[in-house]
Coordinates of C-alpha atoms in Angstrom, one line a residue:
M6 CA 96.1 16.4 -56.5
T7 CA 94.8 13.4 -58.7
G8 CA 95.8 15.8 -62.2
S9 CA 98.7 17.9 -61.2
A10 CA 101.1 15.0 -62.9
P11 CA 98.9 14.5 -66.3
T12 CA 99.0 18.5 -65.8
R13 CA 103.5 18.6 -65.5
R14 CA 103.5 16.2 -68.3
R15 CA 102.1 18.2 -70.7
G16 CA 103.6 21.2 -69.5
F17 CA 107.0 19.5 -69.9
R18 CA 105.4 18.2 -73.5
T19 CA 105.2 21.0 -74.5
Q20 CA 108.6 22.8 -73.5
I21 CA 110.3 20.8 -74.8
T22 CA 107.5 20.9 -77.9
E23 CA 108.2 24.5 -78.0
L24 CA 112.3 23.7 -78.5
S25 CA 112.0 21.7 -80.4
D26 CA 110.0 24.5 -82.6
R27 CA 112.7 27.1 -81.7
W28 CA 115.6 24.4 -83.0
Q29 CA 114.0 24.2 -86.3
R30 CA 113.1 28.4 -86.9
L31 CA 116.9 28.6 -85.7
L32 CA 118.4 25.4 -88.4
A33 CA 115.5 27.4 -91.2
Q34 CA 118.2 30.8 -90.8
K35 CA 120.0 32.3 -94.2
T36 CA 123.1 32.9 -92.0
T37 CA 122.9 29.9 -89.6
T38 CA 125.6 28.0 -91.5
F39 CA 127.7 31.3 -91.6
Y40 CA 127.3 31.3 -87.3
L41 CA 127.6 27.6 -86.9
I42 CA 131.7 28.0 -89.3
L43 CA 132.8 31.6 -87.4
I44 CA 131.0 31.1 -83.7
P45 CA 133.7 28.2 -83.3
V46 CA 136.7 29.4 -85.1
T47 CA 136.9 32.6 -83.6
A48 CA 135.7 31.1 -80.2
L49 CA 138.4 27.8 -80.5
T50 CA 141.2 30.5 -81.8
G51 CA 139.9 33.1 -78.5
F52 CA 140.4 30.0 -76.5
G53 CA 143.6 28.1 -77.7
L54 CA 145.3 32.3 -77.1
L55 CA 144.6 31.6 -73.6
M56 CA 145.4 27.4 -73.1
V57 CA 149.0 28.9 -75.2
L58 CA 149.5 32.0 -72.6
S59 CA 149.2 28.8 -69.8
A60 CA 151.0 26.4 -70.7
S61 CA 154.1 28.5 -73.0
S62 CA 154.3 30.7 -69.1
V63 CA 156.9 27.9 -67.1
T64 CA 159.5 27.9 -70.6
S65 CA 159.2 31.0 -71.9
G66 CA 160.6 32.6 -68.8
D67 CA 164.1 30.6 -68.6
A68 CA 167.2 33.0 -68.8
S69 CA 167.4 32.3 -72.9
V70 CA 164.0 34.2 -73.6
S71 CA 163.1 37.5 -72.4
S72 CA 159.7 37.1 -70.9
A73 CA 157.4 34.4 -70.0
F74 CA 154.3 36.2 -72.7
S75 CA 156.9 36.1 -75.2
V76 CA 155.5 33.2 -76.9
F77 CA 152.1 34.1 -76.4
L78 CA 152.7 37.2 -78.1
R79 CA 154.1 36.0 -81.2
Q80 CA 150.9 34.2 -81.3
A81 CA 148.2 36.8 -80.7
I82 CA 149.9 38.6 -83.6
Y83 CA 149.6 34.7 -86.2
A84 CA 146.1 34.9 -84.6
A85 CA 145.0 38.9 -85.2
F86 CA 146.8 38.6 -88.8
G87 CA 144.6 35.4 -88.9
L88 CA 141.4 36.9 -88.6
T89 CA 142.4 39.7 -90.4
L90 CA 142.9 37.1 -93.5
M91 CA 138.8 35.8 -92.4
G92 CA 137.8 38.5 -92.6
V93 CA 139.3 39.4 -96.1
V94 CA 139.0 35.7 -97.8
S95 CA 135.2 35.2 -95.9
F96 CA 134.8 38.4 -98.5
T97 CA 136.3 36.8 -101.5
P98 CA 133.7 35.6 -104.5
V99 CA 133.1 32.0 -104.9
K100 CA 134.6 32.5 -108.9
A101 CA 137.4 34.3 -107.5
S102 CA 138.7 31.0 -105.7
F103 CA 138.0 29.3 -108.6
R104 CA 140.0 30.9 -110.8
L105 CA 143.1 31.7 -107.9
A106 CA 143.2 27.4 -107.7
Y107 CA 145.6 26.4 -109.5
P108 CA 148.2 29.9 -109.4
V109 CA 147.8 29.0 -105.7
L110 CA 149.1 25.3 -105.9
I111 CA 152.2 26.9 -107.7
A112 CA 153.0 29.6 -105.6
A113 CA 152.6 26.5 -102.5
M114 CA 154.8 24.3 -104.7
I115 CA 157.5 26.7 -104.6
L116 CA 157.1 27.6 -101.3
Q117 CA 157.4 23.6 -100.6
V118 CA 160.7 23.6 -102.6
L119 CA 162.4 26.2 -100.0
P120 CA 162.5 23.3 -97.0
L121 CA 165.4 22.2 -99.4
T122 CA 167.3 24.8 -100.6
P123 CA 169.5 26.5 -97.4
L124 CA 166.4 28.7 -96.3
G125 CA 165.6 25.3 -95.1
V126 CA 165.6 24.9 -91.0
E127 CA 165.3 20.8 -89.6
I128 CA 163.2 20.3 -86.3
N129 CA 162.6 17.5 -84.8
G130 CA 164.2 15.1 -88.1
N131 CA 162.1 17.3 -90.2
R132 CA 163.2 20.0 -93.1
N133 CA 159.4 21.4 -93.2
W134 CA 160.5 24.7 -92.1
I135 CA 162.2 28.3 -93.7
R136 CA 163.3 31.0 -91.3
V137 CA 163.4 34.5 -93.1
G138 CA 164.8 36.4 -90.3
P139 CA 162.9 36.1 -87.0
V140 CA 160.0 35.0 -89.1
Q141 CA 159.9 30.7 -90.0
I142 CA 157.2 29.1 -91.7
Q143 CA 155.8 25.8 -92.4
P144 CA 154.7 26.1 -96.2
A145 CA 153.3 22.6 -95.7
E146 CA 150.8 24.4 -94.1
F147 CA 149.5 26.4 -97.0
V148 CA 149.5 23.7 -99.2
K149 CA 147.0 22.8 -97.6
I150 CA 144.8 25.0 -98.9
A151 CA 146.2 24.8 -102.2
L152 CA 145.1 21.7 -102.9
A153 CA 141.7 21.7 -101.1
L154 CA 141.5 24.7 -104.1
F155 CA 143.3 22.9 -106.9
T156 CA 141.4 18.9 -106.0
A157 CA 137.8 21.7 -105.7
R158 CA 138.4 22.9 -109.0
Y159 CA 139.7 19.6 -111.2
M160 CA 136.6 17.3 -109.8
A161 CA 134.4 21.0 -111.2
L162 CA 135.7 20.5 -114.1
M163 CA 135.8 16.9 -114.1
V164 CA 131.7 16.5 -114.7
R165 CA 131.4 16.8 -118.2
R166 CA 133.6 14.5 -118.7
P167 CA 135.1 10.8 -118.0
F168 CA 137.0 9.7 -115.6
T169 CA 140.1 7.7 -117.6
F170 CA 143.7 7.8 -116.9
K171 CA 143.6 10.6 -120.1
N172 CA 141.6 13.1 -118.5
M173 CA 143.1 12.3 -114.3
V174 CA 147.2 12.6 -115.1
G175 CA 147.0 16.3 -115.1
F176 CA 146.2 15.8 -110.8
L177 CA 147.6 12.9 -110.5
L178 CA 150.7 14.7 -111.7
F179 CA 150.4 18.4 -110.0
A180 CA 148.7 16.4 -106.6
G181 CA 151.7 14.1 -106.3
G182 CA 153.8 15.9 -107.3
T183 CA 153.0 18.3 -104.0
V184 CA 152.5 15.9 -102.2
G185 CA 155.9 14.0 -103.3
L186 CA 157.7 17.8 -101.7
V187 CA 156.5 17.2 -98.0
I188 CA 157.7 13.7 -97.9
A189 CA 160.6 14.9 -99.2
G190 CA 160.7 16.9 -95.9
Q191 CA 159.7 14.4 -94.3
D192 CA 156.7 15.3 -92.2
L193 CA 154.7 12.2 -92.8
G194 CA 152.4 13.7 -90.1
T195 CA 151.2 15.9 -92.5
V196 CA 151.4 13.9 -96.0
M197 CA 148.0 12.1 -93.6
V198 CA 147.0 14.6 -93.2
L199 CA 146.9 15.8 -96.6
F200 CA 146.1 12.3 -98.0
L201 CA 142.8 11.8 -96.0
M202 CA 141.8 15.6 -97.1
L203 CA 142.6 14.5 -100.8
G204 CA 140.3 11.3 -100.3
T205 CA 137.3 13.0 -98.7
A206 CA 137.0 15.9 -101.4
L207 CA 137.1 13.1 -104.1
V208 CA 135.0 10.9 -102.9
I209 CA 133.2 14.5 -102.6
G210 CA 134.3 15.4 -105.6
G211 CA 132.2 12.2 -107.4
L212 CA 135.8 10.2 -108.2
P213 CA 134.5 6.5 -109.0
K214 CA 135.6 3.6 -106.8
R215 CA 137.9 1.3 -108.6
W216 CA 139.9 5.0 -108.6
I217 CA 139.0 5.4 -104.8
F218 CA 140.7 1.9 -104.0
G219 CA 143.3 2.5 -106.0
L220 CA 144.4 6.0 -104.8
A221 CA 144.1 5.3 -101.4
T222 CA 145.6 1.3 -101.8
A223 CA 148.6 3.9 -102.9
A224 CA 148.5 6.5 -100.4
A225 CA 148.4 3.2 -97.5
G226 CA 151.5 1.6 -99.0
I227 CA 153.1 5.0 -99.0
V228 CA 152.9 5.6 -95.5
A229 CA 153.9 1.8 -94.7
F230 CA 156.7 2.9 -96.5
F231 CA 157.7 5.5 -94.3
V232 CA 156.9 4.1 -91.5
L233 CA 158.7 0.4 -91.6
T234 CA 161.9 2.7 -93.2
S235 CA 161.8 4.7 -90.4
E236 CA 163.6 3.5 -86.6
N237 CA 162.2 6.4 -85.6
R238 CA 158.4 5.8 -86.7
M239 CA 158.4 2.3 -85.9
T240 CA 159.6 2.9 -82.4
R241 CA 156.6 5.4 -81.8
V242 CA 154.2 2.7 -83.2
M243 CA 155.2 0.1 -81.5
A244 CA 155.6 2.4 -78.1
M245 CA 151.3 3.0 -79.0
L246 CA 150.7 -1.3 -79.9
S247 CA 152.9 -1.9 -76.3
G248 CA 151.4 0.4 -74.1
R249 CA 152.6 2.6 -71.5
G250 CA 156.3 2.1 -70.6
G251 CA 156.7 3.1 -67.6
D252 CA 159.4 5.8 -66.1
S253 CA 162.0 4.2 -64.9
G254 CA 162.3 2.1 -67.4
D255 CA 161.8 4.4 -70.0
P256 CA 163.4 7.5 -68.8
L257 CA 162.8 9.9 -71.9
G258 CA 162.2 7.4 -74.4
A259 CA 159.6 5.9 -75.9
H260 CA 156.8 6.5 -73.7
W261 CA 157.5 9.6 -72.5
Q262 CA 155.6 12.0 -74.0
S263 CA 153.0 9.2 -74.3
D264 CA 152.8 9.0 -70.5
H265 CA 152.7 12.7 -69.3
G266 CA 149.7 13.1 -72.4
L267 CA 147.7 10.5 -70.3
Y268 CA 149.0 11.9 -67.0
A269 CA 147.6 15.4 -67.6
L270 CA 144.5 13.9 -68.0
A271 CA 144.1 11.8 -66.2
S272 CA 144.8 14.3 -63.3
G273 CA 142.5 16.9 -64.3
G274 CA 139.9 14.6 -63.6
W275 CA 136.1 16.0 -63.9
L276 CA 136.7 20.7 -63.7
G277 CA 140.6 19.9 -63.8
V278 CA 143.5 20.7 -61.4
G279 CA 143.1 24.8 -62.2
L280 CA 143.6 27.4 -65.6
G281 CA 147.1 27.8 -64.9
A282 CA 147.8 25.3 -62.2
S283 CA 149.7 22.2 -65.0
R284 CA 152.0 20.3 -63.0
E285 CA 153.0 19.1 -66.5
K286 CA 154.4 22.0 -68.3
W287 CA 156.9 22.9 -65.7
S288 CA 158.9 20.8 -68.6
W289 CA 157.8 17.4 -68.1
L290 CA 155.1 17.1 -71.0
P291 CA 157.2 18.3 -74.0
E292 CA 155.5 20.8 -76.5
A293 CA 152.9 21.3 -74.1
H294 CA 152.2 24.7 -75.4
N295 CA 152.6 22.9 -78.7
D296 CA 151.1 19.0 -80.3
F297 CA 150.0 18.2 -76.4
I298 CA 148.2 20.9 -75.7
F299 CA 145.1 19.6 -75.4
A300 CA 146.8 17.4 -72.9
I301 CA 147.2 21.2 -70.9
I302 CA 143.0 21.7 -71.4
G303 CA 142.2 18.2 -69.5
E304 CA 144.7 18.8 -66.7
E305 CA 143.7 22.4 -65.7
L306 CA 140.0 22.3 -66.9
G307 CA 139.3 19.0 -66.8
L308 CA 137.3 16.8 -68.8
L309 CA 134.7 19.6 -68.7
G310 CA 136.7 21.5 -70.4
A311 CA 137.9 18.8 -73.4
A312 CA 135.1 18.5 -73.6
A313 CA 134.3 21.9 -74.7
V314 CA 137.2 22.2 -77.1
I315 CA 135.6 18.8 -78.6
A316 CA 132.2 20.0 -78.3
L317 CA 133.3 23.5 -80.8
F318 CA 135.1 21.3 -83.0
A319 CA 132.0 19.1 -83.1
V320 CA 129.7 22.3 -84.3
L321 CA 132.5 23.4 -86.8
G322 CA 132.2 19.6 -88.7
F323 CA 128.3 20.3 -89.0
G324 CA 128.6 23.8 -90.0
I325 CA 130.9 23.0 -92.5
Y326 CA 128.7 19.2 -93.8
R327 CA 126.0 21.8 -93.7
L328 CA 127.8 23.8 -96.5
M329 CA 128.4 21.1 -98.2
V330 CA 124.2 19.9 -98.1
Q331 CA 123.2 22.8 -99.1
S332 CA 125.4 23.7 -102.0
T333 CA 125.1 22.8 -105.2
S334 CA 128.4 23.4 -106.9
V335 CA 130.9 20.6 -107.1
F336 CA 133.7 23.3 -106.4
V337 CA 132.1 23.9 -103.3
Q338 CA 131.2 20.8 -102.2
T339 CA 134.9 18.8 -102.6
A340 CA 136.8 22.4 -101.0
S341 CA 134.4 22.0 -97.8
A342 CA 134.5 18.3 -98.0
A343 CA 139.2 19.1 -98.1
V344 CA 138.9 21.6 -95.3
F345 CA 136.4 19.6 -93.3
A346 CA 138.8 16.7 -93.2
W347 CA 141.6 18.7 -93.0
L348 CA 140.4 21.1 -89.7
I349 CA 138.4 18.0 -88.2
G350 CA 140.4 15.1 -89.3
Q351 CA 143.4 16.6 -87.1
A352 CA 141.6 17.2 -84.4
A353 CA 140.2 14.2 -84.5
V354 CA 144.1 13.3 -85.0
N355 CA 145.3 15.5 -82.3
I356 CA 142.6 14.1 -79.8
A357 CA 143.7 10.8 -80.7
V358 CA 147.8 11.1 -80.2
V359 CA 147.2 12.2 -76.4
A360 CA 144.9 9.9 -75.5
G361 CA 146.8 7.0 -76.4
I362 CA 144.8 5.3 -78.8
A363 CA 147.2 6.5 -81.8
P364 CA 151.0 6.7 -82.4
V365 CA 152.8 10.1 -81.7
I366 CA 152.5 12.0 -85.3
G367 CA 153.0 15.4 -84.3
V368 CA 150.0 17.3 -85.4
P369 CA 149.2 20.9 -84.3
L370 CA 145.9 21.2 -82.5
P371 CA 143.2 23.2 -85.2
F372 CA 143.1 27.1 -83.9
V373 CA 144.3 25.8 -80.6
S374 CA 148.3 24.9 -80.4
Y375 CA 150.7 26.4 -80.5
G376 CA 152.7 27.5 -84.1
G377 CA 151.9 30.8 -86.9
S378 CA 151.7 28.7 -90.3
S379 CA 149.2 26.4 -88.1
M380 CA 147.2 29.3 -87.3
L381 CA 147.8 31.6 -90.2
A382 CA 146.4 28.4 -93.1
A383 CA 143.3 27.0 -90.8
L384 CA 142.4 31.3 -90.6
I385 CA 142.6 31.0 -93.8
A386 CA 141.0 27.6 -94.4
A387 CA 137.4 29.1 -92.3
G388 CA 137.6 32.5 -94.0
L389 CA 137.5 30.8 -97.8
L390 CA 134.4 28.6 -95.6
L391 CA 132.4 31.4 -95.0
S392 CA 132.7 32.6 -98.3
F393 CA 131.0 29.6 -99.2
A394 CA 128.2 30.2 -96.7
R395 CA 128.0 34.1 -97.9
S396 CA 127.1 32.8 -101.3
E397 CA 124.7 31.0 -100.2
E398 CA 121.4 32.4 -102.0
G399 CA 120.1 35.7 -99.6
V400 CA 123.0 35.0 -96.9
A401 CA 124.2 38.1 -98.2
D402 CA 121.6 40.5 -97.8
A403 CA 120.4 39.1 -93.8
L404 CA 124.0 39.3 -92.8
R405 CA 124.2 43.1 -94.5
E406 CA 121.2 43.6 -92.4
R407 CA 122.1 41.9 -89.7
R408 CA 124.7 44.4 -89.4
S409 CA 122.9 47.2 -89.7
R410 CA 120.6 46.8 -86.6
F411 CA 123.5 46.2 -85.0
W412 CA 125.4 49.3 -85.5
G413 CA 122.0 51.0 -85.2
S414 CA 121.6 49.5 -81.7
L415 CA 125.2 50.3 -81.3
S416 CA 123.5 54.1 -82.0
F417 CA 120.8 54.5 -80.4
L418 CA 122.5 53.7 -77.1
K419 CA 125.2 56.3 -77.6
R420 CA 122.6 58.6 -78.1
R421 CA 121.1 57.4 -74.9
S422 CA 123.9 58.0 -73.0

């Protein structure tokens, strides 16, 4: 009996050591970064479809819509198309992405002009959509991809040049003009995400601190100006600062959406009320299947479900971080940093809004919220990251070997059957 406790302790330490060794071997594999990006992206996309179906089934089943599955089916089509594009883009060579950076930006700027024409559609005070027949597109989502590539190429070309105003004027004109077109549509939430992307990319790309400070000050001033000059935005900021408004004193007012988002999270508890059993989605919580879908996740699946979503974003963020650290290409590092700020930063902002610690801004939860443009753009960006990971030495060969083993195992099972 006296020797049993030390034996158990040694056994426990051995298990911990073995787990640590396995973890280190896993991280050392060439394909790890690739799968750290691929797995959470596909998991979030699939989970998002499930939650869009749950959150939209009530409002989709009203008299004006033919089916309770209409919103889900549209999102499923966009997801299928987006996953196909992700696969295609993942095989794009890095050199091709580098060469396409400027044409893609020009195309995105032209597309972003369209909401200001008769093709534009205004939603909730923002004129940032275009409608062509039954299809509605938000060009600003694709501007994010264009700015990520453009900034990455510009910073890669600046490696051997001094950061003078003469050398930076081209970048400032094109990047500033693109952001200005989004501002013209009054979509300040997307503008803030673009500023976050640009700031992160420029820091990783090696822009000197004096430039970073100046551009950050200018961006903060622009955001402050558009907040202070808008009664609607100031109302949302004050609603966040003043806390809960109370339904009786604030019927459908500034506090309504934030309050019901918190009600949904609070009522979910540890394990939730059950998938599909949300009460807030019954027209109590606006944008339940869109910007506030995280609240429905917390209500139906509880803290456990909400934590799982956050964990998937954390894994994705870790994968992008590994990609930046392992790459020696300034272009890859800068573009990856921009996409990191977009996907992970926007997810953090969305969750902060639902949790009541940020004002209602109106940005979707990447891969999860309803929205075709958001889904397509995010999956294309994921494909870009996968192409960067595939370009690392030995990764493409290792992936081909894994595919061969996989198909070989399937053929073996088929022969046995």
